[in-house]
Tab-separated table of C-alpha atoms in Angstrom:
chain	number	residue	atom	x	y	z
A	144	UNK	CA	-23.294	-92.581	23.177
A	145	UNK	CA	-26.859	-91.735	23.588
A	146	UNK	CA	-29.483	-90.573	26.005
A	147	UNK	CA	-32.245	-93.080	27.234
A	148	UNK	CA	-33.611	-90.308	29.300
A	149	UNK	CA	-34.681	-92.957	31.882
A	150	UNK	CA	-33.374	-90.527	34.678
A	151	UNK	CA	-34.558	-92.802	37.599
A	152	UNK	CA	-31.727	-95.561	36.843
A	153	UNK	CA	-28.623	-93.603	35.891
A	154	UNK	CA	-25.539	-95.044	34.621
A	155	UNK	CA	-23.012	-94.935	37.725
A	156	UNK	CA	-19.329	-93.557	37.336
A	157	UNK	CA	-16.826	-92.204	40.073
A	158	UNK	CA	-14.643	-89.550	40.496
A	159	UNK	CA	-11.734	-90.464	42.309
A	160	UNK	CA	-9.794	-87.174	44.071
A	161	UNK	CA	-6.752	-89.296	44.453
A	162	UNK	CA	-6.915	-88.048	48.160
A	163	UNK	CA	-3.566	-88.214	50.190
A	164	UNK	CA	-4.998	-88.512	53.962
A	165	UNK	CA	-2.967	-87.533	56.828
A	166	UNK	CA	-0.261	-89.989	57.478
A	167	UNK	CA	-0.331	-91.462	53.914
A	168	UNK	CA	2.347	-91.363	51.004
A	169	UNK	CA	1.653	-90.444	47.254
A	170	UNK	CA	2.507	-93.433	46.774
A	171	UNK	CA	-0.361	-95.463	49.095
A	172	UNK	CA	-2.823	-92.913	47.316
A	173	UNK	CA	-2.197	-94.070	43.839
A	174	UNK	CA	-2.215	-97.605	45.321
A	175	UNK	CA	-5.906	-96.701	46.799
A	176	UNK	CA	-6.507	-95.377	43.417
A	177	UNK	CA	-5.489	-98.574	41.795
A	178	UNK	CA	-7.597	-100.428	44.555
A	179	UNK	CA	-10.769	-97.991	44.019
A	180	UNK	CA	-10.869	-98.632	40.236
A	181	UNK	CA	-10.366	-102.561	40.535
A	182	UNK	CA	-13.437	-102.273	42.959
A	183	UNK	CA	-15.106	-100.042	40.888
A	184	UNK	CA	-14.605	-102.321	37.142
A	185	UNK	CA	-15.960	-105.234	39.312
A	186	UNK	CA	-19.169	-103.505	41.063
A	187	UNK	CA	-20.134	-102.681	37.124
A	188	UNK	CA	-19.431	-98.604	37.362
A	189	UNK	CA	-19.178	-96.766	34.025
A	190	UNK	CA	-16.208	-95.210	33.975
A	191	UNK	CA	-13.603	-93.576	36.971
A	192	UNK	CA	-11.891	-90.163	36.401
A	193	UNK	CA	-9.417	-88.137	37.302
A	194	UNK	CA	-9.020	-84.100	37.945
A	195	UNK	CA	-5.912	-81.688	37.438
A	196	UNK	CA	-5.098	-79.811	40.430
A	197	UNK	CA	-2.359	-78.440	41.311
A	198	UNK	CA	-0.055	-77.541	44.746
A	199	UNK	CA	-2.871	-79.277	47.070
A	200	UNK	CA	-1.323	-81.443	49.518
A	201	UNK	CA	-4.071	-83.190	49.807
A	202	UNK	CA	-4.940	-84.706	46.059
A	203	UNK	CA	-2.232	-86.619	44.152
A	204	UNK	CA	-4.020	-86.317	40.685
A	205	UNK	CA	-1.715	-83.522	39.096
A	206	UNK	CA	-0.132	-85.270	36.791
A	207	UNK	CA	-3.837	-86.932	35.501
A	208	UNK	CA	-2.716	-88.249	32.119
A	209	UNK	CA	0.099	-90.456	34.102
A	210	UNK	CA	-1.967	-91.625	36.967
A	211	UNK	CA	-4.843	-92.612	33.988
A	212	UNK	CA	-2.573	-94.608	32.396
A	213	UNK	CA	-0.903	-96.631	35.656
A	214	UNK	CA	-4.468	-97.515	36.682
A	215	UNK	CA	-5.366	-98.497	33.092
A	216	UNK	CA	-2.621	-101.169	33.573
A	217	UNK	CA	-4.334	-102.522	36.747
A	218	UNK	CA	-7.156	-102.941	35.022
A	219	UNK	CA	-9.664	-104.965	32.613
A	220	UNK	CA	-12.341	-103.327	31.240
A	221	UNK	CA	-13.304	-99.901	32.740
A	222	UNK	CA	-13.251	-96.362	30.908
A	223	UNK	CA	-10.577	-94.557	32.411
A	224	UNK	CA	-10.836	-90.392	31.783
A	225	UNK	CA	-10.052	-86.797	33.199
A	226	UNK	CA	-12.517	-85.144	35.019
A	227	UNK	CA	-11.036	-82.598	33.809
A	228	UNK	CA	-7.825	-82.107	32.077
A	229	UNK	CA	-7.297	-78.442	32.514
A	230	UNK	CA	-6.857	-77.367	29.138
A	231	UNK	CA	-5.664	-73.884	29.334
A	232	UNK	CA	-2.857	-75.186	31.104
A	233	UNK	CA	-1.405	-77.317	28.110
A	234	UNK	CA	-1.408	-76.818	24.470
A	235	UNK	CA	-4.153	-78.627	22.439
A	236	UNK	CA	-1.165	-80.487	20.682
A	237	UNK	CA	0.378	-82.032	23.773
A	238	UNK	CA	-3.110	-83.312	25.170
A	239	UNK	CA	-3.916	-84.641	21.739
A	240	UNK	CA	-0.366	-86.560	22.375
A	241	UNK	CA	-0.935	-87.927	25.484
A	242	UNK	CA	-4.680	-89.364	25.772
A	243	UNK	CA	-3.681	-90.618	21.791
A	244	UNK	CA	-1.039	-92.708	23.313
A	245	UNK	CA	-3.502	-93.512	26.285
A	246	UNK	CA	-6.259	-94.959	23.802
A	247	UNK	CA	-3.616	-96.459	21.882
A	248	UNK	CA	-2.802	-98.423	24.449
A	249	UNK	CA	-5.959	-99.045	25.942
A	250	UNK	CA	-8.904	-99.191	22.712
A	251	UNK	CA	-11.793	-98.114	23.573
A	252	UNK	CA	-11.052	-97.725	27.588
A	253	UNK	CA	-9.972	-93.832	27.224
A	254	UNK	CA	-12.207	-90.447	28.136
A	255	UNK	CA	-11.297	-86.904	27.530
A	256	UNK	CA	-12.705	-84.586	30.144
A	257	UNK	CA	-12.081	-80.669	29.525
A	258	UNK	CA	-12.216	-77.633	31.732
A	259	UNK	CA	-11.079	-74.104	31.500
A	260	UNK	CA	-10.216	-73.337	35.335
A	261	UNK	CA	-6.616	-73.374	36.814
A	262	UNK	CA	-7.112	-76.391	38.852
A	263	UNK	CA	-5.224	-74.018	40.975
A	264	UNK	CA	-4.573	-70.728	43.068
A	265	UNK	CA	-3.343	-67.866	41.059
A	266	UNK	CA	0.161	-68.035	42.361
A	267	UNK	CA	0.236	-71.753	41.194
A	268	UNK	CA	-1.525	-71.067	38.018
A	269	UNK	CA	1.977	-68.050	37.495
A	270	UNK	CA	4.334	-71.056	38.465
A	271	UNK	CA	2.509	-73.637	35.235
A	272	UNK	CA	3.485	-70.378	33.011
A	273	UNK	CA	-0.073	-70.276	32.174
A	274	UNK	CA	-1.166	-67.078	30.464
A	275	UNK	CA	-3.998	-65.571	32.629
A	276	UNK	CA	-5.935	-64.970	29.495
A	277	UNK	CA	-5.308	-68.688	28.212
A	278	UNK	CA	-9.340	-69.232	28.982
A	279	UNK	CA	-10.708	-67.145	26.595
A	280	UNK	CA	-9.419	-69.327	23.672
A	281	UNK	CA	-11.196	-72.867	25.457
A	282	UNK	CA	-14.010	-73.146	23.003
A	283	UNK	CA	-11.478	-72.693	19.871
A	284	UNK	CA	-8.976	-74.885	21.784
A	285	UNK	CA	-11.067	-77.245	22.088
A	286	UNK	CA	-11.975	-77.615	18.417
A	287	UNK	CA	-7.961	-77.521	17.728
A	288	UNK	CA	-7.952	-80.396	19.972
A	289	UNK	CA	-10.821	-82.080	18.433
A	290	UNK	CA	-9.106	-81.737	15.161
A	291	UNK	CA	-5.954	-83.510	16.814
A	292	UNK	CA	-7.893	-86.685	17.454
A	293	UNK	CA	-10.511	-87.132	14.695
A	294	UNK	CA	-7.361	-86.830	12.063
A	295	UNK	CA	-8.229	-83.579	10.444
A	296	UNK	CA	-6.350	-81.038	11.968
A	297	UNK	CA	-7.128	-77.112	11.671
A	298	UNK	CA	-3.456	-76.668	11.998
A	299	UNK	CA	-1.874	-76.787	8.256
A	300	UNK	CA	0.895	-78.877	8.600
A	301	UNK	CA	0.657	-80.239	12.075
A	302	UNK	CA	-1.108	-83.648	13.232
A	303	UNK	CA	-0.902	-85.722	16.621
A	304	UNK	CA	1.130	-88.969	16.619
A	305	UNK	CA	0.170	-90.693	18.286
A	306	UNK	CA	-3.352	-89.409	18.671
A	307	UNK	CA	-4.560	-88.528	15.239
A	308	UNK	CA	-7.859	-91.167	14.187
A	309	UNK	CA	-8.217	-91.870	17.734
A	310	UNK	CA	-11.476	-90.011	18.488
A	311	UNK	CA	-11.172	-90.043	22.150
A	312	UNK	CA	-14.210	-89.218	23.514
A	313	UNK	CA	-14.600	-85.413	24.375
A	314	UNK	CA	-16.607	-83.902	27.439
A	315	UNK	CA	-16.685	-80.621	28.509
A	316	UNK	CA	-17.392	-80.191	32.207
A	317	UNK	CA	-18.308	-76.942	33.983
A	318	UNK	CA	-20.011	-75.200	37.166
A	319	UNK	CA	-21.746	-72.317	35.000
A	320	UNK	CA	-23.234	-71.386	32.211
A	321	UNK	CA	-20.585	-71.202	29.998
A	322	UNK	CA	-19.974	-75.320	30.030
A	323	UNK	CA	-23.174	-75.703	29.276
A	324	UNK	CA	-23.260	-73.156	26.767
A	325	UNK	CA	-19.909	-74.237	24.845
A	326	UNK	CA	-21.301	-78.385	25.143
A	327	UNK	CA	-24.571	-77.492	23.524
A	328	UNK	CA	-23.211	-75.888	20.701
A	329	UNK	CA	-20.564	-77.946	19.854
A	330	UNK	CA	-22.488	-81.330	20.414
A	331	UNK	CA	-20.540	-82.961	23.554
A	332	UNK	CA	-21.985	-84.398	26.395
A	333	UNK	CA	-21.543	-82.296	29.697
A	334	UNK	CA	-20.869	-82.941	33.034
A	335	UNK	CA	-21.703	-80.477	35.527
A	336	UNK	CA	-19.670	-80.245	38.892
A	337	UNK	CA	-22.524	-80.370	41.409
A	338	UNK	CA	-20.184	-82.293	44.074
A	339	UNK	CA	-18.334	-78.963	45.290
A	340	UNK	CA	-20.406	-76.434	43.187
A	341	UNK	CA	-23.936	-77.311	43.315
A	342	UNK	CA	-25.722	-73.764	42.841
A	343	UNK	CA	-26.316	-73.683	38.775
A	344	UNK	CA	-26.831	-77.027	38.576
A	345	UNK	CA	-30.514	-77.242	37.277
A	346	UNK	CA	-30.598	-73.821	35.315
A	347	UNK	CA	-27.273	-75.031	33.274
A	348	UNK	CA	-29.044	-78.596	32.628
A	349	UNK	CA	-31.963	-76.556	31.516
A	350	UNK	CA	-30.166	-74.520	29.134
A	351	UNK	CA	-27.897	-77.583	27.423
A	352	UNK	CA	-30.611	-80.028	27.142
A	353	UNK	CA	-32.955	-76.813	25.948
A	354	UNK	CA	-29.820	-75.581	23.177
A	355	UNK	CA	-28.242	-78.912	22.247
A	356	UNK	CA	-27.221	-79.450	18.673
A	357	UNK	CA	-26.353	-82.909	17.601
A	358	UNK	CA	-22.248	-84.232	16.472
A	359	UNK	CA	-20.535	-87.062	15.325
A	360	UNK	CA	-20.038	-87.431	18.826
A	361	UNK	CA	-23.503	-87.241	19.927
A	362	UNK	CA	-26.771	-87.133	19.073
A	363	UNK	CA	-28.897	-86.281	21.673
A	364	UNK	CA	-27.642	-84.133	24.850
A	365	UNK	CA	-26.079	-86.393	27.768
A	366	UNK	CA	-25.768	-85.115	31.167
A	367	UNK	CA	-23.592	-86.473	33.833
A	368	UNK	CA	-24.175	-84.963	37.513
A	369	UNK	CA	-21.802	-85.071	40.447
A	370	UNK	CA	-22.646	-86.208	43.824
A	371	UNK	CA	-21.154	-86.679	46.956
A	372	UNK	CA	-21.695	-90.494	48.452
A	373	UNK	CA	-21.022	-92.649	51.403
A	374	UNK	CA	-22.830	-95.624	51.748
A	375	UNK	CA	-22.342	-97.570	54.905
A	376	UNK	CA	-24.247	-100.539	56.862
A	377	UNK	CA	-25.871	-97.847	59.220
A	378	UNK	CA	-26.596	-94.246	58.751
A	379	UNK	CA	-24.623	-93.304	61.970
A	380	UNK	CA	-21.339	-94.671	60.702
A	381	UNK	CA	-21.694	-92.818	57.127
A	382	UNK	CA	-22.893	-89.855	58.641
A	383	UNK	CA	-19.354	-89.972	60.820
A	384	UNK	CA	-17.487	-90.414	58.078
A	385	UNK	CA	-19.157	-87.537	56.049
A	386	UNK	CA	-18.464	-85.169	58.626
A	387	UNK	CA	-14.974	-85.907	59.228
A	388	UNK	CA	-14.029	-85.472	55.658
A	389	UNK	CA	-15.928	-82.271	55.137
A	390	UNK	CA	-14.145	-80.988	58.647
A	391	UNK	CA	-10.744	-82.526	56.399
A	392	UNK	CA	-12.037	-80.164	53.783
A	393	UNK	CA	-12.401	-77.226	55.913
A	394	UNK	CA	-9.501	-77.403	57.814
A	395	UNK	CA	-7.530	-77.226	54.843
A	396	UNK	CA	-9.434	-74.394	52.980
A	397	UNK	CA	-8.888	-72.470	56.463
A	398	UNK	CA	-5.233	-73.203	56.839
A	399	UNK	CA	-3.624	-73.030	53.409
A	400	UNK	CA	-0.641	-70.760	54.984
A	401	UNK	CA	2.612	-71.990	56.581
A	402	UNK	CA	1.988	-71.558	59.872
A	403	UNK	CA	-1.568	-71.605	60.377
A	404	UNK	CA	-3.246	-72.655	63.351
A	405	UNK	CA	-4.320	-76.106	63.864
A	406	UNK	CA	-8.011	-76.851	64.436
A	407	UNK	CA	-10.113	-79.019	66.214
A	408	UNK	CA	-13.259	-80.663	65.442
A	409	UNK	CA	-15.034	-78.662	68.072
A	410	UNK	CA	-13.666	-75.553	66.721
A	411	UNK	CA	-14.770	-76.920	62.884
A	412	UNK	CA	-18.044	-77.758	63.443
A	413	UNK	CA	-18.584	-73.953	65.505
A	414	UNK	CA	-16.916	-72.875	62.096
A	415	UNK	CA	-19.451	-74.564	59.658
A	416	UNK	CA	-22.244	-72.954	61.630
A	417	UNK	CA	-20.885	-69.153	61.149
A	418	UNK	CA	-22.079	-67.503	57.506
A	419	UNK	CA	-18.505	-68.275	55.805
A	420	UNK	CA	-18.396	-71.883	57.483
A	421	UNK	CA	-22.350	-72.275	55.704
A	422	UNK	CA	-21.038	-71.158	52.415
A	423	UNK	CA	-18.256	-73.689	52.566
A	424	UNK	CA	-20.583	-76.710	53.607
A	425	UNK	CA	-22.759	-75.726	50.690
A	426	UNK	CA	-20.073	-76.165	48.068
A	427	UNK	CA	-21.499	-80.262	49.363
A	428	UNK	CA	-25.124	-79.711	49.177
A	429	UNK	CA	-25.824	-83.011	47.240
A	430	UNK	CA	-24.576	-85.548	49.214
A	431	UNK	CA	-25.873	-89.492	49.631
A	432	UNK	CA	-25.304	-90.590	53.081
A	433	UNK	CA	-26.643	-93.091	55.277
A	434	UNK	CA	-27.600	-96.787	54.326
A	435	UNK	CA	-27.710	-98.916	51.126
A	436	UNK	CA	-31.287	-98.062	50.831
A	437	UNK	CA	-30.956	-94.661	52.128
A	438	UNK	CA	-28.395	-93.900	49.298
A	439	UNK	CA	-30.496	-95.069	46.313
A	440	UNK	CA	-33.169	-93.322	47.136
A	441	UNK	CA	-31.144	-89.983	47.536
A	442	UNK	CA	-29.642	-90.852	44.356
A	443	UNK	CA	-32.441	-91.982	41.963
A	444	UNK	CA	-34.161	-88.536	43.392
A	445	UNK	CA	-30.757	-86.332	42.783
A	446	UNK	CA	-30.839	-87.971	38.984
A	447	UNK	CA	-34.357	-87.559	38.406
A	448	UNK	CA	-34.564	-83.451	39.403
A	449	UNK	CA	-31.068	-83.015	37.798
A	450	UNK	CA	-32.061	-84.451	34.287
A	451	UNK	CA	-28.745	-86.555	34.406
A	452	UNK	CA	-28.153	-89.733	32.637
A	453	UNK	CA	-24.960	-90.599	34.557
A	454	UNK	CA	-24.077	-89.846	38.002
A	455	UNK	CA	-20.299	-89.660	38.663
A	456	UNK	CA	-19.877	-89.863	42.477
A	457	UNK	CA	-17.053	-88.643	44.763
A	458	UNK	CA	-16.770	-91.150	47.440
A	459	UNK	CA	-16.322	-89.352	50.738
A	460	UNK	CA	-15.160	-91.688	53.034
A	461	UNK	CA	-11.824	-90.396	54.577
A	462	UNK	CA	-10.160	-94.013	55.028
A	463	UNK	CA	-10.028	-96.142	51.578
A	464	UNK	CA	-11.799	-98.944	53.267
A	465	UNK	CA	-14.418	-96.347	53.677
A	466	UNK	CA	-14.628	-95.833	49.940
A	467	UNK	CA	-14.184	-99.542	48.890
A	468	UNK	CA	-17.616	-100.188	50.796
A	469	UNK	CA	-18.988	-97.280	49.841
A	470	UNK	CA	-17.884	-98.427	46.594
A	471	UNK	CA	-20.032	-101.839	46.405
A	472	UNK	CA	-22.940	-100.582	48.607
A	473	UNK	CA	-23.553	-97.885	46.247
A	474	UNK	CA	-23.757	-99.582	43.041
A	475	UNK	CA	-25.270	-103.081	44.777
A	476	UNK	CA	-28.208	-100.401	45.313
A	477	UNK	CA	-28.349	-99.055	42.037
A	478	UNK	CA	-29.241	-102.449	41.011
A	479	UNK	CA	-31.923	-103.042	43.892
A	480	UNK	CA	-29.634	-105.710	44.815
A	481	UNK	CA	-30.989	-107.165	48.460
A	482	UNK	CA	-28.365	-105.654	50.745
C-alpha cells in the first residue's frame, strides 16, 4: 500500500455499523449487511469494515470476526476488515487465530483494524473480564500480534495456526493523539474516527504524516478519514433522513436505562439545541448530505483539508434502502459519473 497523496480523489471504503433499526431482527441486520457489501463490491468501494461494540441494542457487530467472515462468503472481491477489533479485549494470540483463518479463507480479501477502547460502557467492559489496565500494553500487543501473523513470533515457543505467514494487513485507528502517535512509529497506516469524534482530526493527521517512519507494511504514511454520508436524489430527502438517524442516535444516548422516558422528535430536536444536545450533534460534524453533486463536493473538500487518502464512510440512512442508494450515489460521484 502506498500514498499517491492526490487528496482530491480519495479511495472510497465504508463502515458498516451493522445497525439493528426499530422493528428489525439481528438477523435482517446481518442480511442488510450482506446486502450493503454486495452493493458496495459492485459500486467499486475499497474495502467495508466492521467495529466491536458491545451491549448496544442498536449495532449487531459484536462478534466482528464472525460477521467478517459470513459476508466474505456473500461476496467476490472486496476487502473485508475490523474497524476496529478491540484489542484489549482479546489476547493477541486469539486475534492472530481468527483473522489467520479469515485470510486463509479469503487471500488477499482480509483487513486488521486495531483499537484500544472498550467498545463498551464500563459495566460491560467488567462483564468481557477485561482488565481495566489491559490498554496500557496496546502498542506492545500489537507488536505480539504482529509477530503472530508475519511468522516470527516474540513469544518463544508459541505461533498462530492458522495465522502465522499470513501478514494480514494491520491498521491502527484512533480519535487522539495516541493512534496517531503509536501508527507513526510503528509504520501502519491510520485511520482516524472523524465520523463520531471529529475534534483532533487535523492536529493528529498533522502529527502522523509529520512523525511517520516507514515498515514492511508501509512506506509512506496513509490516512483514512471517517465521514458521515447520505446521498439522495434531492437534498430535502437526505437531509430527512440525516436527522432522523441522528434523533435515533440521541434518543438512545439519552435513554440507555430500563425505564427511561420515551422521546419525541419535537422534544429531540429542543434537545440538540441545549449545550449537552450541541455537544452530542458535534460528535457528527463531518457529514455529506444532500445530492449526488452536493456530496462530492463535501467530500473531495473533507479529503483535501483532512490529508486523507481514503475516506471510509458511515452511511446514515436509517432504512437500508436508504443506504443502498446512498451507497451507489456516493461512489457514482466519486467518479464524476453523470447522475
Amino acid at each position: 500500500m502506498t500514498s499517491d497523496s492526490d487528496f482530491s480523489t480519495p479511495r472510497l471504503s465504508i463502515l458498516d455499523l451493522a445497525p439493528i433499526a426499530p422493528g428489525e431482527t439481528v438477523a435482517q441486520s446481518f442480511e442488510n449487511s450482506v446486502a450493503l457489501a454486495q452493493a458496495a463490491e459492485a459500486h467499486g468501494y475499497e474495502r467495508v469494515w466492521y467495529a466491536e461494540h458491545h451491549n448496544m441494542p442498536t449495532i449487531a457487530s459484536s462478534a466482528t470476526s464472525v460477521l467478517i467472515g459470513h459476508v466474505a462468503g456473500k461476496t467476490s472481491t472486496i476487502r473485508l476488515g475490523s474497524g476496529g477489533v478491540m484489542l484489549p479485549n482479546h489476547s493477541p494470540l486469539v486475534i492472530a487465530e481468527q483473522f489467520g483463518t479469515l485470510a486463509s479463507l479469503y487471500p488477499g480479501r482480509i483487513d486488521l483494524g486495531l483499537g484500544r477502547a472498550p467498545g463498551s460502557d464500563q459495566v460491560t467492559m467488567r462483564a468481557m473480564r477485561r482488565d481495566p489496565m489491559s490498554a496500557d500494553s496496546f502498542p506492545q500487543d500489537v507488536l505480539e500480534l504482529q509477530g503472530y501473523l508475519s511468522g516470527e513470533s516474540r513469544v518463544a515457543g508459541v505461533s498462530a495456526t492458522p495465522g502465522a505467514g499470513t501478514n494480514v494487513p494491520l491498521y491502527i485507528l484512533g480519535s487522539s493523539m495516541f493512534g496517531a502517535q503509536l501508527a507513526a512509529a510503528y509504520g501502519l497506516p491510520y485511520a482516524f474516527a472523524s465520523h463520531f469524534s471529529p475534534d483532533l482530526l487535523h492536529d493528529a493527521v498533522e502529527f502522523y504524516r509529520r512523525e511517520f517512519t516507514p515498515s514492511a507494511q508501509l512506506s509512506s504514511p496513509y490516512v483514512i478519514a471517517g465521514v458521515n454520508v447520505v446521498a439522495a436524489a434531492s437534498a430535502d430527502d437526505a437531509q430527512a433522513q440525516f436527522d432522523a438517524t441522528r434523533r435515533t442516535r440521541v434518543r438512545g444516548m439519552i435513554s440507555r436505562t430500563p425505564g427511561s422516558a420515551e422521546y419525541t422528535d419535537e422534544q429531540i430536536d429542543i434537545f440538540l439545541t441545549t449545550p449537552n444536545g450541541r455537544q452530542i450533534a458535534n460528535m457528527m460534524k463531518y457529514a455529506a448530505v444532500g445530492t449526488p453533486s452536493e456530496v462530492r463536493s463535501y467530500l473531495a473538500a473533507f479529503a483535501e483539508s483532512a490529508q486523507a487518502d481514503e475516506l471510509i464512510v458511515a452511511h446514515q440512512s436509517p432504512q437500508i434502502a436508504g443506504r443502498l442508494e446512498s451507497v451507489a450515489l456516493t461512489a457514482d460521484a466519486m467518479r464524476g459519473a453523470s447522475v
